[in-house]
Amino acid sequence: MRIIISGFVVFAIWCVVSAWIYNDKLLPVLKKPVPVQTIPQTATREADSLAKIKALMPKDLLIYFEFNSTKFNPDPQNDKSLSDFKAWLDKYPESMLLITGHSDLVGTEEFNQALGLKRATIVSKYVESKGINPQRIITESKGESSPAASYLTAEGRAKNRRTELTIKMQ
């Protein structure tokens, strides 16, 4: 019986001492504030200025085409967007205008690649007629390789028959 009582007394003393060590010695160390490393302001300013420039960049312009056609009807909305692109290119001489032609899945891959290039070339000539320097234009075709929508529906295929105008920063 003495062993049980003495074991209980040792256990109680151990509990009190360990609680005191935990509460008075360990917790204050764990609650100390962690030093925060600051980043130099110059790096942040450069990243912020780049983000601001990208936010001011004109939104991509999409021009849609009919099936197996390179004919498009210019509208005033496109002309306003083109004036935004022209203003951007004048302000930032290191940037380029990227015109990418696309097609739907109907036809061979080679035919669709050529059709996308024809669409991009037609739009490129139209853009040049609006006053954008041809040396600042990059024309390419992605054919059927970069769909914007599903090829399963007629609406999806119609959305894939397009030419995209975007700003490319150098």
PDB file of C-alpha atoms in Angstrom:
ATOM      1  CA  MET A   1       0.000   0.000   0.000  1.00  0.00           C
ATOM      2  CA  ARG A   2       2.932   2.337   0.764  1.00  0.00           C
ATOM      3  CA  ILE A   3       4.204   1.927  -2.750  1.00  0.00           C
ATOM      4  CA  ILE A   4       0.864   3.032  -4.198  1.00  0.00           C
ATOM      5  CA  ILE A   5       0.644   6.095  -1.920  1.00  0.00           C
ATOM      6  CA  SER A   6       4.250   7.097  -2.495  1.00  0.00           C
ATOM      7  CA  GLY A   7       3.738   6.598  -6.281  1.00  0.00           C
ATOM      8  CA  PHE A   8       0.661   8.787  -6.144  1.00  0.00           C
ATOM      9  CA  VAL A   9       2.536  11.538  -4.229  1.00  0.00           C
ATOM     10  CA  VAL A  10       5.434  11.435  -6.734  1.00  0.00           C
ATOM     11  CA  PHE A  11       2.933  11.580  -9.601  1.00  0.00           C
ATOM     12  CA  ALA A  12       1.146  14.594  -8.054  1.00  0.00           C
ATOM     13  CA  ILE A  13       4.459  16.406  -7.515  1.00  0.00           C
ATOM     14  CA  TRP A  14       5.490  15.624 -11.095  1.00  0.00           C
ATOM     15  CA  CYS A  15       2.168  17.016 -12.420  1.00  0.00           C
ATOM     16  CA  VAL A  16       2.555  20.275 -10.454  1.00  0.00           C
ATOM     17  CA  VAL A  17       6.185  20.776 -11.509  1.00  0.00           C
ATOM     18  CA  SER A  18       5.540  19.975 -15.165  1.00  0.00           C
ATOM     19  CA  ALA A  19       2.513  22.300 -15.240  1.00  0.00           C
ATOM     20  CA  TRP A  20       4.626  25.083 -13.700  1.00  0.00           C
ATOM     21  CA  ILE A  21       7.434  24.558 -16.236  1.00  0.00           C
ATOM     22  CA  TYR A  22       4.973  24.521 -19.124  1.00  0.00           C
ATOM     23  CA  ASN A  23       2.991  27.610 -18.034  1.00  0.00           C
ATOM     24  CA  ASP A  24       5.835  29.777 -16.743  1.00  0.00           C
ATOM     25  CA  LYS A  25       8.787  28.785 -18.904  1.00  0.00           C
ATOM     26  CA  LEU A  26       7.628  27.289 -22.229  1.00  0.00           C
ATOM     27  CA  LEU A  27       4.485  29.270 -23.084  1.00  0.00           C
ATOM     28  CA  PRO A  28       6.154  32.704 -22.906  1.00  0.00           C
ATOM     29  CA  VAL A  29       8.850  31.478 -25.295  1.00  0.00           C
ATOM     30  CA  LEU A  30       6.250  30.113 -27.721  1.00  0.00           C
ATOM     31  CA  LYS A  31       4.262  33.370 -27.684  1.00  0.00           C
ATOM     32  CA  LYS A  32       7.196  35.613 -28.610  1.00  0.00           C
ATOM     33  CA  PRO A  33       6.602  37.562 -31.826  1.00  0.00           C
ATOM     34  CA  VAL A  34       8.330  36.180 -34.894  1.00  0.00           C
ATOM     35  CA  PRO A  35      10.511  38.735 -36.698  1.00  0.00           C
ATOM     36  CA  VAL A  36       9.190  39.539 -40.179  1.00  0.00           C
ATOM     37  CA  GLN A  37      11.609  40.028 -43.014  1.00  0.00           C
ATOM     38  CA  THR A  38      10.752  43.062 -45.139  1.00  0.00           C
ATOM     39  CA  ILE A  39      11.197  43.135 -48.898  1.00  0.00           C
ATOM     40  CA  PRO A  40      12.925  46.177 -50.378  1.00  0.00           C
ATOM     41  CA  GLN A  41      10.442  48.686 -51.807  1.00  0.00           C
ATOM     42  CA  THR A  42      12.151  48.936 -55.204  1.00  0.00           C
ATOM     43  CA  ALA A  43      11.264  45.362 -56.161  1.00  0.00           C
ATOM     44  CA  THR A  44       7.676  45.894 -55.125  1.00  0.00           C
ATOM     45  CA  ARG A  45       7.432  49.141 -57.083  1.00  0.00           C
ATOM     46  CA  GLU A  46       8.720  47.475 -60.236  1.00  0.00           C
ATOM     47  CA  ALA A  47       6.193  44.656 -59.937  1.00  0.00           C
ATOM     48  CA  ASP A  48       3.414  47.138 -59.182  1.00  0.00           C
ATOM     49  CA  SER A  49       4.301  49.297 -62.166  1.00  0.00           C
ATOM     50  CA  LEU A  50       4.286  46.268 -64.465  1.00  0.00           C
ATOM     51  CA  ALA A  51       0.889  45.223 -63.113  1.00  0.00           C
ATOM     52  CA  LYS A  52      -0.419  48.757 -63.669  1.00  0.00           C
ATOM     53  CA  ILE A  53       0.866  48.743 -67.245  1.00  0.00           C
ATOM     54  CA  LYS A  54      -0.811  45.393 -67.927  1.00  0.00           C
ATOM     55  CA  ALA A  55      -4.060  46.670 -66.413  1.00  0.00           C
ATOM     56  CA  LEU A  56      -4.036  49.629 -68.805  1.00  0.00           C
ATOM     57  CA  MET A  57      -3.347  47.396 -71.807  1.00  0.00           C
ATOM     58  CA  PRO A  58      -6.225  47.225 -74.315  1.00  0.00           C
ATOM     59  CA  LYS A  59      -8.392  44.124 -74.032  1.00  0.00           C
ATOM     60  CA  ASP A  60      -8.003  41.452 -76.696  1.00  0.00           C
ATOM     61  CA  LEU A  61     -10.157  41.980 -79.766  1.00  0.00           C
ATOM     62  CA  LEU A  62     -11.939  39.017 -81.348  1.00  0.00           C
ATOM     63  CA  ILE A  63     -13.211  39.121 -84.930  1.00  0.00           C
ATOM     64  CA  TYR A  64     -15.472  36.240 -85.943  1.00  0.00           C
ATOM     65  CA  PHE A  65     -15.871  34.732 -89.419  1.00  0.00           C
ATOM     66  CA  GLU A  66     -18.455  32.681 -91.232  1.00  0.00           C
ATOM     67  CA  PHE A  67     -17.780  29.030 -92.103  1.00  0.00           C
ATOM     68  CA  ASN A  68     -14.960  28.618 -94.662  1.00  0.00           C
ATOM     69  CA  SER A  69     -14.770  32.386 -95.212  1.00  0.00           C
ATOM     70  CA  THR A  70     -12.207  35.152 -94.868  1.00  0.00           C
ATOM     71  CA  LYS A  71     -14.752  37.961 -95.249  1.00  0.00           C
ATOM     72  CA  PHE A  72     -15.626  40.080 -92.241  1.00  0.00           C
ATOM     73  CA  ASN A  73     -17.702  43.181 -91.750  1.00  0.00           C
ATOM     74  CA  PRO A  74     -15.901  45.958 -89.875  1.00  0.00           C
ATOM     75  CA  ASP A  75     -17.999  47.666 -87.232  1.00  0.00           C
ATOM     76  CA  PRO A  76     -17.526  50.850 -85.165  1.00  0.00           C
ATOM     77  CA  GLN A  77     -16.771  48.811 -82.029  1.00  0.00           C
ATOM     78  CA  ASN A  78     -13.772  47.224 -83.785  1.00  0.00           C
ATOM     79  CA  ASP A  79     -12.594  50.646 -84.994  1.00  0.00           C
ATOM     80  CA  LYS A  80     -12.687  52.015 -81.431  1.00  0.00           C
ATOM     81  CA  SER A  81     -10.682  49.024 -80.187  1.00  0.00           C
ATOM     82  CA  LEU A  82      -8.191  49.494 -83.025  1.00  0.00           C
ATOM     83  CA  SER A  83      -7.713  53.141 -82.031  1.00  0.00           C
ATOM     84  CA  ASP A  84      -6.947  51.907 -78.486  1.00  0.00           C
ATOM     85  CA  PHE A  85      -4.375  49.462 -79.909  1.00  0.00           C
ATOM     86  CA  LYS A  86      -2.837  52.253 -82.038  1.00  0.00           C
ATOM     87  CA  ALA A  87      -2.583  54.574 -79.029  1.00  0.00           C
ATOM     88  CA  TRP A  88      -0.950  51.790 -76.993  1.00  0.00           C
ATOM     89  CA  LEU A  89       1.568  50.990 -79.736  1.00  0.00           C
ATOM     90  CA  ASP A  90       2.441  54.688 -80.067  1.00  0.00           C
ATOM     91  CA  LYS A  91       2.951  55.020 -76.312  1.00  0.00           C
ATOM     92  CA  TYR A  92       4.983  51.791 -75.887  1.00  0.00           C
ATOM     93  CA  PRO A  93       7.333  51.346 -78.872  1.00  0.00           C
ATOM     94  CA  GLU A  94       8.700  48.018 -77.545  1.00  0.00           C
ATOM     95  CA  SER A  95       5.300  46.329 -77.889  1.00  0.00           C
ATOM     96  CA  MET A  96       3.887  44.585 -80.957  1.00  0.00           C
ATOM     97  CA  LEU A  97       0.380  43.777 -82.212  1.00  0.00           C
ATOM     98  CA  LEU A  98      -0.120  40.021 -82.520  1.00  0.00           C
ATOM     99  CA  ILE A  99      -2.839  38.905 -84.956  1.00  0.00           C
ATOM    100  CA  THR A 100      -3.640  35.194 -84.695  1.00  0.00           C
ATOM    101  CA  GLY A 101      -6.036  33.414 -87.060  1.00  0.00           C
ATOM    102  CA  HIS A 102      -8.062  30.383 -85.964  1.00  0.00           C
ATOM    103  CA  SER A 103     -10.501  27.974 -87.594  1.00  0.00           C
ATOM    104  CA  ASP A 104     -12.903  25.257 -86.575  1.00  0.00           C
ATOM    105  CA  LEU A 105     -12.260  21.516 -86.860  1.00  0.00           C
ATOM    106  CA  VAL A 106     -14.036  20.980 -90.186  1.00  0.00           C
ATOM    107  CA  GLY A 107     -11.504  20.219 -92.940  1.00  0.00           C
ATOM    108  CA  THR A 108      -7.940  18.987 -92.949  1.00  0.00           C
ATOM    109  CA  GLU A 109      -5.370  20.360 -90.561  1.00  0.00           C
ATOM    110  CA  GLU A 110      -3.347  21.916 -93.412  1.00  0.00           C
ATOM    111  CA  PHE A 111      -6.456  23.592 -94.877  1.00  0.00           C
ATOM    112  CA  ASN A 112      -7.452  25.002 -91.485  1.00  0.00           C
ATOM    113  CA  GLN A 113      -3.922  26.283 -90.853  1.00  0.00           C
ATOM    114  CA  ALA A 114      -3.961  28.081 -94.214  1.00  0.00           C
ATOM    115  CA  LEU A 115      -7.495  29.415 -93.592  1.00  0.00           C
ATOM    116  CA  GLY A 116      -6.423  30.808 -90.211  1.00  0.00           C
ATOM    117  CA  LEU A 117      -3.439  32.529 -91.855  1.00  0.00           C
ATOM    118  CA  LYS A 118      -5.678  34.018 -94.567  1.00  0.00           C
ATOM    119  CA  ARG A 119      -8.024  35.374 -91.891  1.00  0.00           C
ATOM    120  CA  ALA A 120      -5.135  36.871 -89.958  1.00  0.00           C
ATOM    121  CA  THR A 121      -3.707  38.429 -93.140  1.00  0.00           C
ATOM    122  CA  ILE A 122      -7.054  40.009 -94.071  1.00  0.00           C
ATOM    123  CA  VAL A 123      -7.390  41.488 -90.593  1.00  0.00           C
ATOM    124  CA  SER A 124      -3.747  42.621 -90.709  1.00  0.00           C
ATOM    125  CA  LYS A 125      -4.397  44.558 -93.926  1.00  0.00           C
ATOM    126  CA  TYR A 126      -7.481  46.114 -92.353  1.00  0.00           C
ATOM    127  CA  VAL A 127      -5.478  47.110 -89.280  1.00  0.00           C
ATOM    128  CA  GLU A 128      -2.784  48.656 -91.496  1.00  0.00           C
ATOM    129  CA  SER A 129      -5.480  50.706 -93.259  1.00  0.00           C
ATOM    130  CA  LYS A 130      -6.413  52.137 -89.845  1.00  0.00           C
ATOM    131  CA  GLY A 131      -2.921  53.581 -89.398  1.00  0.00           C
ATOM    132  CA  ILE A 132      -0.976  50.930 -87.492  1.00  0.00           C
ATOM    133  CA  ASN A 133       2.580  50.471 -88.724  1.00  0.00           C
ATOM    134  CA  PRO A 134       2.973  47.096 -90.507  1.00  0.00           C
ATOM    135  CA  GLN A 135       6.429  46.710 -88.929  1.00  0.00           C
ATOM    136  CA  ARG A 136       4.678  46.501 -85.536  1.00  0.00           C
ATOM    137  CA  ILE A 137       2.328  43.646 -86.590  1.00  0.00           C
ATOM    138  CA  ILE A 138       3.001  39.929 -86.143  1.00  0.00           C
ATOM    139  CA  THR A 139       0.645  37.687 -88.142  1.00  0.00           C
ATOM    140  CA  GLU A 140       0.296  33.981 -87.369  1.00  0.00           C
ATOM    141  CA  SER A 141      -2.130  31.097 -87.618  1.00  0.00           C
ATOM    142  CA  LYS A 142      -3.019  28.458 -85.087  1.00  0.00           C
ATOM    143  CA  GLY A 143      -5.603  26.792 -87.324  1.00  0.00           C
ATOM    144  CA  GLU A 144      -7.691  24.356 -85.317  1.00  0.00           C
ATOM    145  CA  SER A 145      -5.094  23.796 -82.574  1.00  0.00           C
ATOM    146  CA  SER A 146      -6.320  26.398 -80.026  1.00  0.00           C
ATOM    147  CA  PRO A 147     -10.094  26.157 -79.701  1.00  0.00           C
ATOM    148  CA  ALA A 148     -11.965  28.775 -77.681  1.00  0.00           C
ATOM    149  CA  ALA A 149     -15.038  26.552 -77.309  1.00  0.00           C
ATOM    150  CA  SER A 150     -16.186  22.981 -77.858  1.00  0.00           C
ATOM    151  CA  TYR A 151     -16.257  21.553 -81.357  1.00  0.00           C
ATOM    152  CA  LEU A 152     -19.359  19.479 -80.508  1.00  0.00           C
ATOM    153  CA  THR A 153     -21.938  22.223 -81.090  1.00  0.00           C
ATOM    154  CA  ALA A 154     -22.480  24.640 -83.958  1.00  0.00           C
ATOM    155  CA  GLU A 155     -22.169  27.579 -81.557  1.00  0.00           C
ATOM    156  CA  GLY A 156     -18.833  26.267 -80.282  1.00  0.00           C
ATOM    157  CA  ARG A 157     -17.488  25.812 -83.804  1.00  0.00           C
ATOM    158  CA  ALA A 158     -18.631  29.362 -84.658  1.00  0.00           C
ATOM    159  CA  LYS A 159     -16.679  30.746 -81.677  1.00  0.00           C
ATOM    160  CA  ASN A 160     -13.559  28.964 -82.936  1.00  0.00           C
ATOM    161  CA  ARG A 161     -13.708  30.703 -86.359  1.00  0.00           C
ATOM    162  CA  ARG A 162     -11.992  33.856 -85.163  1.00  0.00           C
ATOM    163  CA  THR A 163      -9.008  36.147 -85.338  1.00  0.00           C
ATOM    164  CA  GLU A 164      -7.519  37.469 -82.099  1.00  0.00           C
ATOM    165  CA  LEU A 165      -5.722  40.785 -81.769  1.00  0.00           C
ATOM    166  CA  THR A 166      -3.499  41.092 -78.681  1.00  0.00           C
ATOM    167  CA  ILE A 167      -0.617  43.227 -77.491  1.00  0.00           C
ATOM    168  CA  LYS A 168       2.671  41.401 -77.147  1.00  0.00           C
ATOM    169  CA  MET A 169       5.224  43.012 -74.835  1.00  0.00           C
ATOM    170  CA  GLN A 170       8.874  42.586 -75.778  1.00  0.00           C
TER     171      GLN A 170
END
